[in-house]
Amino acid sequence: MRSMKTNRYLLVTPAKNEEKNLPLLAKSIINQSIKPGLWVIVNDNSTDKTGEIIGELSEKHEWIISHTLTDKFIEYDPTYRYSVVVREGFRVARKLAHDSRIPYGFIGLVDADFILERRFFEKILNEFKKDPHLGIASGGVYVLEGRRLVWERTNPEFARGSPRLFRRECFNDVGGYRRFYNPDTLSNYMARIKGWRVRQIVNAIAVQVRPTQERYGYYRASIKKGYVNYYLGTPLSSILLWALYLGVFDSVAKASGLLKGYLEKLEKKEPRLDNRQVTEFVKKDMGVVSNLKKMLRMSKI
């Protein structure tokens, strides 16, 4: 595999009105022990100084590329629109790498509201070297609570959406980055169906300066999660179990939002994802017994 011969990678960041956070991310990317061959930052119709910041970065560093969307999409949407923006970033990054003959074995994604430790990508790439069957790997997402960093507890055997790296061969296998309401979750399942392993490298520290879903509101974002789980074919019994877990150990708002979103689509009997391989895999992976095992593993970390 080409990816076993190089540790070079391409990176994409979607950015909408991120003038406050983007400079912090940029500093952490520029200071990485292993820098990306190309970093494409996609300005999604920002109305603040995000575009100016990206322009300044690209002037100072030839490997940082500014790409602006001008389709006048104003609303912030963390679901389907997000997949459109990131997909465009990947298209641009791969084309530039091809045209400029920039070799790469991995392609990754990091959102603008992160600060990465200096050895973040080095740690992720080391895991890919150790395991040739590892297809997608993310770092561990941490938030600052008082003076200490706290891991945002999620299933360590399921890669986070951001920051993550795809092995190039895996990215091709899963058909690239799909337009979907939760493209990262779909990518994880597609990779596993194709025989790739998916992992979260918890000791690769990515600090999220804006906790997951806070921008959109935990309740509304959880409703969207309910939609996604319905479309993917997650059993109702598992949704009830996760809602109970969230309500007891995390947030009642997240639990109620998840239930509302799922039940809303269930009541309307909307069609699910038209991919039997994925929906059958999800039913097994998101079964009650499987989820109980995940919750037990999470409680031990």
PDB file of C-alpha atoms in Angstrom:
ATOM      1  CA  MET A   1       0.000   0.000   0.000  1.00  0.00           C
ATOM      2  CA  ARG A   2       1.153   3.500  -0.872  1.00  0.00           C
ATOM      3  CA  SER A   3       0.203   4.729   2.592  1.00  0.00           C
ATOM      4  CA  MET A   4       2.731   2.378   4.212  1.00  0.00           C
ATOM      5  CA  LYS A   5       5.557   4.146   2.340  1.00  0.00           C
ATOM      6  CA  THR A   6       4.871   7.727   3.457  1.00  0.00           C
ATOM      7  CA  ASN A   7       3.600   9.700   6.424  1.00  0.00           C
ATOM      8  CA  ARG A   8       2.533  12.661   4.299  1.00  0.00           C
ATOM      9  CA  TYR A   9      -1.072  13.788   4.542  1.00  0.00           C
ATOM     10  CA  LEU A  10      -3.529  16.360   3.208  1.00  0.00           C
ATOM     11  CA  LEU A  11      -5.775  18.315   5.556  1.00  0.00           C
ATOM     12  CA  VAL A  12      -9.132  20.057   5.121  1.00  0.00           C
ATOM     13  CA  THR A  13     -10.903  22.522   7.439  1.00  0.00           C
ATOM     14  CA  PRO A  14     -14.420  23.894   6.914  1.00  0.00           C
ATOM     15  CA  ALA A  15     -14.786  27.395   8.347  1.00  0.00           C
ATOM     16  CA  LYS A  16     -17.863  29.560   8.766  1.00  0.00           C
ATOM     17  CA  ASN A  17     -17.518  32.710  10.877  1.00  0.00           C
ATOM     18  CA  GLU A  18     -14.517  31.352  12.779  1.00  0.00           C
ATOM     19  CA  GLU A  19     -12.452  34.548  13.195  1.00  0.00           C
ATOM     20  CA  LYS A  20     -12.054  33.846  16.911  1.00  0.00           C
ATOM     21  CA  ASN A  21     -11.026  30.187  16.724  1.00  0.00           C
ATOM     22  CA  LEU A  22      -9.225  29.775  13.388  1.00  0.00           C
ATOM     23  CA  PRO A  23      -6.001  31.591  14.438  1.00  0.00           C
ATOM     24  CA  LEU A  24      -5.649  29.215  17.414  1.00  0.00           C
ATOM     25  CA  LEU A  25      -6.074  26.157  15.206  1.00  0.00           C
ATOM     26  CA  ALA A  26      -3.670  27.569  12.620  1.00  0.00           C
ATOM     27  CA  LYS A  27      -0.946  28.075  15.205  1.00  0.00           C
ATOM     28  CA  SER A  28      -1.292  24.458  16.335  1.00  0.00           C
ATOM     29  CA  ILE A  29      -1.204  23.129  12.748  1.00  0.00           C
ATOM     30  CA  ILE A  30       1.830  25.242  11.800  1.00  0.00           C
ATOM     31  CA  ASN A  31       3.632  23.919  14.890  1.00  0.00           C
ATOM     32  CA  GLN A  32       2.878  20.244  14.241  1.00  0.00           C
ATOM     33  CA  SER A  33       5.866  17.899  14.441  1.00  0.00           C
ATOM     34  CA  ILE A  34       4.669  16.484  11.083  1.00  0.00           C
ATOM     35  CA  LYS A  35       2.992  19.178   8.979  1.00  0.00           C
ATOM     36  CA  PRO A  36       0.463  18.463   6.212  1.00  0.00           C
ATOM     37  CA  GLY A  37       1.618  18.524   2.603  1.00  0.00           C
ATOM     38  CA  LEU A  38      -1.407  20.730   1.888  1.00  0.00           C
ATOM     39  CA  TRP A  39      -3.968  22.326   4.158  1.00  0.00           C
ATOM     40  CA  VAL A  40      -7.124  23.513   2.393  1.00  0.00           C
ATOM     41  CA  ILE A  41      -9.316  25.845   4.453  1.00  0.00           C
ATOM     42  CA  VAL A  42     -12.799  26.216   2.978  1.00  0.00           C
ATOM     43  CA  ASN A  43     -14.470  29.529   3.747  1.00  0.00           C
ATOM     44  CA  ASP A  44     -18.202  28.784   3.747  1.00  0.00           C
ATOM     45  CA  ASN A  45     -19.780  32.189   3.044  1.00  0.00           C
ATOM     46  CA  SER A  46     -18.413  33.763   6.235  1.00  0.00           C
ATOM     47  CA  THR A  47     -19.615  37.243   7.124  1.00  0.00           C
ATOM     48  CA  ASP A  48     -16.835  38.032   9.611  1.00  0.00           C
ATOM     49  CA  LYS A  49     -13.043  38.216   9.127  1.00  0.00           C
ATOM     50  CA  THR A  50     -12.586  34.486   8.510  1.00  0.00           C
ATOM     51  CA  GLY A  51     -11.782  35.046   4.824  1.00  0.00           C
ATOM     52  CA  GLU A  52      -9.135  37.651   5.638  1.00  0.00           C
ATOM     53  CA  ILE A  53      -7.491  35.339   8.167  1.00  0.00           C
ATOM     54  CA  ILE A  54      -7.344  32.473   5.663  1.00  0.00           C
ATOM     55  CA  GLY A  55      -5.900  34.806   3.042  1.00  0.00           C
ATOM     56  CA  GLU A  56      -3.153  35.985   5.391  1.00  0.00           C
ATOM     57  CA  LEU A  57      -2.278  32.406   6.292  1.00  0.00           C
ATOM     58  CA  SER A  58      -2.025  31.349   2.644  1.00  0.00           C
ATOM     59  CA  GLU A  59       0.241  34.319   1.869  1.00  0.00           C
ATOM     60  CA  LYS A  60       2.668  33.344   4.645  1.00  0.00           C
ATOM     61  CA  HIS A  61       2.639  29.583   4.027  1.00  0.00           C
ATOM     62  CA  GLU A  62       2.539  28.177   0.496  1.00  0.00           C
ATOM     63  CA  TRP A  63       1.135  24.854   1.737  1.00  0.00           C
ATOM     64  CA  ILE A  64      -1.976  26.566   3.178  1.00  0.00           C
ATOM     65  CA  ILE A  65      -4.656  26.978   0.504  1.00  0.00           C
ATOM     66  CA  SER A  66      -7.626  29.336   0.669  1.00  0.00           C
ATOM     67  CA  HIS A  67     -10.816  28.152  -1.032  1.00  0.00           C
ATOM     68  CA  THR A  68     -14.007  30.216  -0.841  1.00  0.00           C
ATOM     69  CA  LEU A  69     -17.582  29.093  -1.464  1.00  0.00           C
ATOM     70  CA  THR A  70     -19.794  31.769  -2.964  1.00  0.00           C
ATOM     71  CA  ASP A  71     -23.163  30.020  -3.194  1.00  0.00           C
ATOM     72  CA  LYS A  72     -24.660  32.418  -0.631  1.00  0.00           C
ATOM     73  CA  PHE A  73     -25.646  29.721   1.841  1.00  0.00           C
ATOM     74  CA  ILE A  74     -26.110  31.733   5.041  1.00  0.00           C
ATOM     75  CA  GLU A  75     -27.533  29.396   7.700  1.00  0.00           C
ATOM     76  CA  TYR A  76     -25.111  27.379   9.835  1.00  0.00           C
ATOM     77  CA  ASP A  77     -25.961  23.685   9.432  1.00  0.00           C
ATOM     78  CA  PRO A  78     -23.826  21.058  11.219  1.00  0.00           C
ATOM     79  CA  THR A  79     -25.354  18.156   9.290  1.00  0.00           C
ATOM     80  CA  TYR A  80     -25.926  17.887   5.528  1.00  0.00           C
ATOM     81  CA  ARG A  81     -24.365  21.250   4.599  1.00  0.00           C
ATOM     82  CA  TYR A  82     -21.258  20.288   6.562  1.00  0.00           C
ATOM     83  CA  SER A  83     -20.795  17.254   4.304  1.00  0.00           C
ATOM     84  CA  VAL A  84     -21.093  19.447   1.195  1.00  0.00           C
ATOM     85  CA  VAL A  85     -18.395  21.854   2.416  1.00  0.00           C
ATOM     86  CA  VAL A  86     -15.955  19.158   3.532  1.00  0.00           C
ATOM     87  CA  ARG A  87     -16.481  17.145   0.351  1.00  0.00           C
ATOM     88  CA  GLU A  88     -15.559  20.233  -1.676  1.00  0.00           C
ATOM     89  CA  GLY A  89     -12.439  20.685   0.446  1.00  0.00           C
ATOM     90  CA  PHE A  90     -11.355  17.113  -0.196  1.00  0.00           C
ATOM     91  CA  ARG A  91     -11.962  17.555  -3.936  1.00  0.00           C
ATOM     92  CA  VAL A  92      -9.773  20.654  -4.047  1.00  0.00           C
ATOM     93  CA  ALA A  93      -7.026  19.129  -1.899  1.00  0.00           C
ATOM     94  CA  ARG A  94      -6.768  15.964  -3.988  1.00  0.00           C
ATOM     95  CA  LYS A  95      -6.794  17.850  -7.281  1.00  0.00           C
ATOM     96  CA  LEU A  96      -4.054  20.226  -6.126  1.00  0.00           C
ATOM     97  CA  ALA A  97      -1.978  17.309  -4.840  1.00  0.00           C
ATOM     98  CA  HIS A  98      -2.380  15.526  -8.175  1.00  0.00           C
ATOM     99  CA  ASP A  99      -1.590  18.592 -10.286  1.00  0.00           C
ATOM    100  CA  SER A 100       1.421  19.561  -8.140  1.00  0.00           C
ATOM    101  CA  ARG A 101       2.606  15.963  -7.746  1.00  0.00           C
ATOM    102  CA  ILE A 102       2.445  16.124  -3.957  1.00  0.00           C
ATOM    103  CA  PRO A 103       2.596  12.566  -2.580  1.00  0.00           C
ATOM    104  CA  TYR A 104       0.317  11.588   0.287  1.00  0.00           C
ATOM    105  CA  GLY A 105      -0.811   8.446   2.058  1.00  0.00           C
ATOM    106  CA  PHE A 106      -3.519  10.004   4.219  1.00  0.00           C
ATOM    107  CA  ILE A 107      -6.188  12.660   4.007  1.00  0.00           C
ATOM    108  CA  GLY A 108      -7.750  14.309   7.032  1.00  0.00           C
ATOM    109  CA  LEU A 109     -10.272  16.670   8.484  1.00  0.00           C
ATOM    110  CA  VAL A 110     -10.120  19.079  11.412  1.00  0.00           C
ATOM    111  CA  ASP A 111     -12.791  21.580  12.402  1.00  0.00           C
ATOM    112  CA  ALA A 112     -11.859  25.202  13.082  1.00  0.00           C
ATOM    113  CA  ASP A 113     -12.693  25.103  16.791  1.00  0.00           C
ATOM    114  CA  PHE A 114      -9.814  22.800  17.810  1.00  0.00           C
ATOM    115  CA  ILE A 115      -6.313  23.247  19.196  1.00  0.00           C
ATOM    116  CA  LEU A 116      -4.055  20.247  18.621  1.00  0.00           C
ATOM    117  CA  GLU A 117      -1.100  19.139  20.681  1.00  0.00           C
ATOM    118  CA  ARG A 118       2.212  19.435  18.827  1.00  0.00           C
ATOM    119  CA  ARG A 119       2.582  15.675  18.214  1.00  0.00           C
ATOM    120  CA  PHE A 120      -1.088  15.091  17.369  1.00  0.00           C
ATOM    121  CA  PHE A 121      -0.680  13.894  13.794  1.00  0.00           C
ATOM    122  CA  GLU A 122       2.594  12.150  14.598  1.00  0.00           C
ATOM    123  CA  LYS A 123       0.746   9.980  17.129  1.00  0.00           C
ATOM    124  CA  ILE A 124      -2.062   9.204  14.681  1.00  0.00           C
ATOM    125  CA  LEU A 125       0.354   8.339  11.872  1.00  0.00           C
ATOM    126  CA  ASN A 126       2.322   6.044  14.173  1.00  0.00           C
ATOM    127  CA  GLU A 127      -0.847   4.021  14.802  1.00  0.00           C
ATOM    128  CA  PHE A 128      -1.404   3.681  11.056  1.00  0.00           C
ATOM    129  CA  LYS A 129       2.150   2.367  10.684  1.00  0.00           C
ATOM    130  CA  LYS A 130       1.590  -0.224  13.418  1.00  0.00           C
ATOM    131  CA  ASP A 131      -1.653  -1.504  11.893  1.00  0.00           C
ATOM    132  CA  PRO A 132      -1.943  -1.742   8.081  1.00  0.00           C
ATOM    133  CA  HIS A 133      -5.643  -2.578   8.481  1.00  0.00           C
ATOM    134  CA  LEU A 134      -6.408   0.676  10.292  1.00  0.00           C
ATOM    135  CA  GLY A 135      -8.478   2.704   7.845  1.00  0.00           C
ATOM    136  CA  ILE A 136      -9.760   5.681   9.857  1.00  0.00           C
ATOM    137  CA  ALA A 137      -8.322   7.121  13.063  1.00  0.00           C
ATOM    138  CA  SER A 138      -9.271  10.170  15.075  1.00  0.00           C
ATOM    139  CA  GLY A 139      -7.751  11.790  18.101  1.00  0.00           C
ATOM    140  CA  GLY A 140      -9.368  12.042  21.489  1.00  0.00           C
ATOM    141  CA  VAL A 141     -11.507  15.148  21.958  1.00  0.00           C
ATOM    142  CA  TYR A 142     -10.914  17.032  25.209  1.00  0.00           C
ATOM    143  CA  VAL A 143     -12.591  20.051  26.792  1.00  0.00           C
ATOM    144  CA  LEU A 144     -11.210  22.345  29.457  1.00  0.00           C
ATOM    145  CA  GLU A 145     -13.096  22.120  32.748  1.00  0.00           C
ATOM    146  CA  GLY A 146     -11.607  24.541  35.208  1.00  0.00           C
ATOM    147  CA  ARG A 147      -7.879  23.917  35.007  1.00  0.00           C
ATOM    148  CA  ARG A 148      -7.935  20.359  33.729  1.00  0.00           C
ATOM    149  CA  LEU A 149      -8.537  18.692  30.388  1.00  0.00           C
ATOM    150  CA  VAL A 150     -11.375  16.179  30.357  1.00  0.00           C
ATOM    151  CA  TRP A 151     -11.873  13.572  27.642  1.00  0.00           C
ATOM    152  CA  GLU A 152     -15.261  13.901  25.944  1.00  0.00           C
ATOM    153  CA  ARG A 153     -16.315  10.338  26.607  1.00  0.00           C
ATOM    154  CA  THR A 154     -17.281   8.427  23.464  1.00  0.00           C
ATOM    155  CA  ASN A 155     -16.754   4.912  22.151  1.00  0.00           C
ATOM    156  CA  PRO A 156     -12.951   4.543  21.625  1.00  0.00           C
ATOM    157  CA  GLU A 157     -13.584   2.026  18.839  1.00  0.00           C
ATOM    158  CA  PHE A 158     -15.504   4.593  16.810  1.00  0.00           C
ATOM    159  CA  ALA A 159     -13.458   7.405  15.260  1.00  0.00           C
ATOM    160  CA  ARG A 160     -14.602  10.932  16.012  1.00  0.00           C
ATOM    161  CA  GLY A 161     -15.654  13.096  13.078  1.00  0.00           C
ATOM    162  CA  SER A 162     -12.906  15.624  13.801  1.00  0.00           C
ATOM    163  CA  PRO A 163      -9.956  15.619  13.945  1.00  0.00           C
ATOM    164  CA  ARG A 164      -9.511  12.460  11.884  1.00  0.00           C
ATOM    165  CA  LEU A 165      -7.329  10.913   9.196  1.00  0.00           C
ATOM    166  CA  PHE A 166      -8.351   8.449   6.477  1.00  0.00           C
ATOM    167  CA  ARG A 167      -5.818   6.055   5.029  1.00  0.00           C
ATOM    168  CA  ARG A 168      -5.789   6.914   1.320  1.00  0.00           C
ATOM    169  CA  GLU A 169      -6.767   3.380   0.265  1.00  0.00           C
ATOM    170  CA  CYS A 170      -9.640   3.354   2.766  1.00  0.00           C
ATOM    171  CA  PHE A 171     -10.864   6.763   1.577  1.00  0.00           C
ATOM    172  CA  ASN A 172     -11.077   5.370  -1.962  1.00  0.00           C
ATOM    173  CA  ASP A 173     -12.726   2.148  -0.749  1.00  0.00           C
ATOM    174  CA  VAL A 174     -15.602   3.926   0.979  1.00  0.00           C
ATOM    175  CA  GLY A 175     -16.273   6.124  -2.023  1.00  0.00           C
ATOM    176  CA  GLY A 176     -14.721   9.253  -0.578  1.00  0.00           C
ATOM    177  CA  TYR A 177     -16.606  11.642   1.659  1.00  0.00           C
ATOM    178  CA  ARG A 178     -20.335  11.180   1.130  1.00  0.00           C
ATOM    179  CA  ARG A 179     -23.077  13.795   1.172  1.00  0.00           C
ATOM    180  CA  PHE A 180     -25.117  12.680   4.177  1.00  0.00           C
ATOM    181  CA  TYR A 181     -26.581  13.995   7.427  1.00  0.00           C
ATOM    182  CA  ASN A 182     -23.677  12.467   9.345  1.00  0.00           C
ATOM    183  CA  PRO A 183     -20.971  11.606   6.816  1.00  0.00           C
ATOM    184  CA  ASP A 184     -18.361  10.683   9.441  1.00  0.00           C
ATOM    185  CA  THR A 185     -20.549   7.996  11.003  1.00  0.00           C
ATOM    186  CA  LEU A 186     -21.407   6.664   7.552  1.00  0.00           C
ATOM    187  CA  SER A 187     -17.684   6.565   6.685  1.00  0.00           C
ATOM    188  CA  ASN A 188     -16.950   4.585   9.841  1.00  0.00           C
ATOM    189  CA  TYR A 189     -19.548   1.964   8.966  1.00  0.00           C
ATOM    190  CA  MET A 190     -18.557   1.792   5.304  1.00  0.00           C
ATOM    191  CA  ALA A 191     -14.909   1.287   6.308  1.00  0.00           C
ATOM    192  CA  ARG A 192     -15.750  -1.542   8.689  1.00  0.00           C
ATOM    193  CA  ILE A 193     -17.931  -3.229   6.077  1.00  0.00           C
ATOM    194  CA  LYS A 194     -14.962  -3.093   3.687  1.00  0.00           C
ATOM    195  CA  GLY A 195     -12.755  -4.796   6.288  1.00  0.00           C
ATOM    196  CA  TRP A 196     -10.920  -1.751   7.671  1.00  0.00           C
ATOM    197  CA  ARG A 197     -10.464  -1.042  11.366  1.00  0.00           C
ATOM    198  CA  VAL A 198     -11.671   2.239  12.846  1.00  0.00           C
ATOM    199  CA  ARG A 199     -10.236   3.689  16.070  1.00  0.00           C
ATOM    200  CA  GLN A 200     -10.055   6.703  18.307  1.00  0.00           C
ATOM    201  CA  ILE A 201      -6.513   7.378  19.551  1.00  0.00           C
ATOM    202  CA  VAL A 202      -7.418   8.815  22.928  1.00  0.00           C
ATOM    203  CA  ASN A 203      -3.883   9.932  23.853  1.00  0.00           C
ATOM    204  CA  ALA A 204      -3.655  12.142  20.729  1.00  0.00           C
ATOM    205  CA  ILE A 205      -5.040  15.255  22.372  1.00  0.00           C
ATOM    206  CA  ALA A 206      -7.352  17.620  20.494  1.00  0.00           C
ATOM    207  CA  VAL A 207      -8.783  20.390  22.657  1.00  0.00           C
ATOM    208  CA  GLN A 208     -12.162  21.646  21.504  1.00  0.00           C
ATOM    209  CA  VAL A 209     -12.563  25.276  22.470  1.00  0.00           C
ATOM    210  CA  ARG A 210     -16.289  25.092  21.782  1.00  0.00           C
ATOM    211  CA  PRO A 211     -17.736  21.824  23.188  1.00  0.00           C
ATOM    212  CA  THR A 212     -19.329  19.534  20.620  1.00  0.00           C
ATOM    213  CA  GLN A 213     -22.741  20.791  19.431  1.00  0.00           C
ATOM    214  CA  GLU A 214     -22.645  23.900  21.627  1.00  0.00           C
ATOM    215  CA  ARG A 215     -22.746  26.183  18.584  1.00  0.00           C
ATOM    216  CA  TYR A 216     -26.018  24.710  17.401  1.00  0.00           C
ATOM    217  CA  GLY A 217     -27.533  23.954  20.810  1.00  0.00           C
ATOM    218  CA  TYR A 218     -27.328  20.544  22.481  1.00  0.00           C
ATOM    219  CA  TYR A 219     -31.051  19.853  22.202  1.00  0.00           C
ATOM    220  CA  ARG A 220     -31.376  20.752  18.502  1.00  0.00           C
ATOM    221  CA  ALA A 221     -28.141  18.940  17.643  1.00  0.00           C
ATOM    222  CA  SER A 222     -29.377  15.831  19.459  1.00  0.00           C
ATOM    223  CA  ILE A 223     -32.596  15.948  17.445  1.00  0.00           C
ATOM    224  CA  LYS A 224     -30.417  15.800  14.334  1.00  0.00           C
ATOM    225  CA  LYS A 225     -28.606  12.790  15.830  1.00  0.00           C
ATOM    226  CA  GLY A 226     -31.972  11.130  16.261  1.00  0.00           C
ATOM    227  CA  TYR A 227     -32.692  11.718  12.564  1.00  0.00           C
ATOM    228  CA  VAL A 228     -29.337  10.224  11.575  1.00  0.00           C
ATOM    229  CA  ASN A 229     -29.822   7.120  13.713  1.00  0.00           C
ATOM    230  CA  TYR A 230     -33.240   6.598  12.161  1.00  0.00           C
ATOM    231  CA  TYR A 231     -31.893   6.911   8.604  1.00  0.00           C
ATOM    232  CA  LEU A 232     -29.037   4.495   9.379  1.00  0.00           C
ATOM    233  CA  GLY A 233     -31.434   1.888  10.779  1.00  0.00           C
ATOM    234  CA  THR A 234     -30.504   1.939  14.483  1.00  0.00           C
ATOM    235  CA  PRO A 235     -33.058  -0.197  16.397  1.00  0.00           C
ATOM    236  CA  LEU A 236     -35.542   1.650  18.631  1.00  0.00           C
ATOM    237  CA  SER A 237     -34.454  -0.465  21.610  1.00  0.00           C
ATOM    238  CA  SER A 238     -30.897   0.888  21.265  1.00  0.00           C
ATOM    239  CA  ILE A 239     -32.122   4.487  21.024  1.00  0.00           C
ATOM    240  CA  LEU A 240     -34.070   3.995  24.263  1.00  0.00           C
ATOM    241  CA  LEU A 241     -30.957   2.550  25.912  1.00  0.00           C
ATOM    242  CA  TRP A 242     -28.716   5.430  24.742  1.00  0.00           C
ATOM    243  CA  ALA A 243     -31.301   7.976  25.835  1.00  0.00           C
ATOM    244  CA  LEU A 244     -31.318   6.411  29.300  1.00  0.00           C
ATOM    245  CA  TYR A 245     -27.508   6.440  29.404  1.00  0.00           C
ATOM    246  CA  LEU A 246     -27.350  10.072  28.306  1.00  0.00           C
ATOM    247  CA  GLY A 247     -30.043  11.112  30.740  1.00  0.00           C
ATOM    248  CA  VAL A 248     -28.241   9.521  33.699  1.00  0.00           C
ATOM    249  CA  PHE A 249     -24.576  10.193  32.848  1.00  0.00           C
ATOM    250  CA  ASP A 250     -24.588  13.177  30.509  1.00  0.00           C
ATOM    251  CA  SER A 251     -27.505  15.475  29.699  1.00  0.00           C
ATOM    252  CA  VAL A 252     -31.292  15.222  29.836  1.00  0.00           C
ATOM    253  CA  ALA A 253     -31.446  17.686  26.918  1.00  0.00           C
ATOM    254  CA  LYS A 254     -29.320  15.359  24.766  1.00  0.00           C
ATOM    255  CA  ALA A 255     -31.415  12.350  25.767  1.00  0.00           C
ATOM    256  CA  SER A 256     -34.752  14.007  25.003  1.00  0.00           C
ATOM    257  CA  GLY A 257     -33.462  15.454  21.726  1.00  0.00           C
ATOM    258  CA  LEU A 258     -32.211  12.058  20.545  1.00  0.00           C
ATOM    259  CA  LEU A 259     -35.584  10.477  21.312  1.00  0.00           C
ATOM    260  CA  LYS A 260     -37.582  13.279  19.716  1.00  0.00           C
ATOM    261  CA  GLY A 261     -35.602  13.202  16.472  1.00  0.00           C
ATOM    262  CA  TYR A 262     -35.778   9.415  16.098  1.00  0.00           C
ATOM    263  CA  LEU A 263     -39.455   9.091  17.023  1.00  0.00           C
ATOM    264  CA  GLU A 264     -40.412  11.979  14.742  1.00  0.00           C
ATOM    265  CA  LYS A 265     -39.024  10.146  11.713  1.00  0.00           C
ATOM    266  CA  LEU A 266     -40.372   6.793  12.912  1.00  0.00           C
ATOM    267  CA  GLU A 267     -43.898   8.197  13.229  1.00  0.00           C
ATOM    268  CA  LYS A 268     -43.730   9.576   9.688  1.00  0.00           C
ATOM    269  CA  LYS A 269     -42.330   6.244   8.451  1.00  0.00           C
ATOM    270  CA  GLU A 270     -39.745   8.042   6.367  1.00  0.00           C
ATOM    271  CA  PRO A 271     -37.518   5.855   4.153  1.00  0.00           C
ATOM    272  CA  ARG A 272     -34.172   4.833   5.628  1.00  0.00           C
ATOM    273  CA  LEU A 273     -30.755   4.783   3.965  1.00  0.00           C
ATOM    274  CA  ASP A 274     -30.975   2.775   0.745  1.00  0.00           C
ATOM    275  CA  ASN A 275     -27.933   0.647   1.433  1.00  0.00           C
ATOM    276  CA  ARG A 276     -28.781  -2.753   2.870  1.00  0.00           C
ATOM    277  CA  GLN A 277     -25.162  -3.537   3.734  1.00  0.00           C
ATOM    278  CA  VAL A 278     -24.948  -0.486   5.974  1.00  0.00           C
ATOM    279  CA  THR A 279     -28.386  -0.799   7.589  1.00  0.00           C
ATOM    280  CA  GLU A 280     -27.852  -4.486   8.412  1.00  0.00           C
ATOM    281  CA  PHE A 281     -24.409  -3.718   9.829  1.00  0.00           C
ATOM    282  CA  VAL A 282     -25.825  -0.880  11.929  1.00  0.00           C
ATOM    283  CA  LYS A 283     -28.577  -3.089  13.364  1.00  0.00           C
ATOM    284  CA  LYS A 284     -25.941  -5.518  14.579  1.00  0.00           C
ATOM    285  CA  ASP A 285     -23.453  -2.909  15.757  1.00  0.00           C
ATOM    286  CA  MET A 286     -26.115  -0.820  17.500  1.00  0.00           C
ATOM    287  CA  GLY A 287     -27.947  -3.738  19.081  1.00  0.00           C
ATOM    288  CA  VAL A 288     -28.655  -3.633  22.816  1.00  0.00           C
ATOM    289  CA  VAL A 289     -25.969  -6.160  23.793  1.00  0.00           C
ATOM    290  CA  SER A 290     -23.352  -4.455  21.621  1.00  0.00           C
ATOM    291  CA  ASN A 291     -24.192  -1.049  23.103  1.00  0.00           C
ATOM    292  CA  LEU A 292     -24.051  -2.331  26.667  1.00  0.00           C
ATOM    293  CA  LYS A 293     -20.510  -3.563  25.954  1.00  0.00           C
ATOM    294  CA  LYS A 294     -19.559  -0.144  24.548  1.00  0.00           C
ATOM    295  CA  MET A 295     -20.905   1.646  27.609  1.00  0.00           C
ATOM    296  CA  LEU A 296     -18.946  -0.699  29.869  1.00  0.00           C
ATOM    297  CA  ARG A 297     -15.710  -0.044  27.949  1.00  0.00           C
ATOM    298  CA  MET A 298     -16.287   3.712  28.086  1.00  0.00           C
ATOM    299  CA  SER A 299     -16.781   3.594  31.838  1.00  0.00           C
ATOM    300  CA  LYS A 300     -13.378   1.930  32.305  1.00  0.00           C
ATOM    301  CA  ILE A 301     -11.372   4.574  30.413  1.00  0.00           C
TER     302      ILE A 301
END
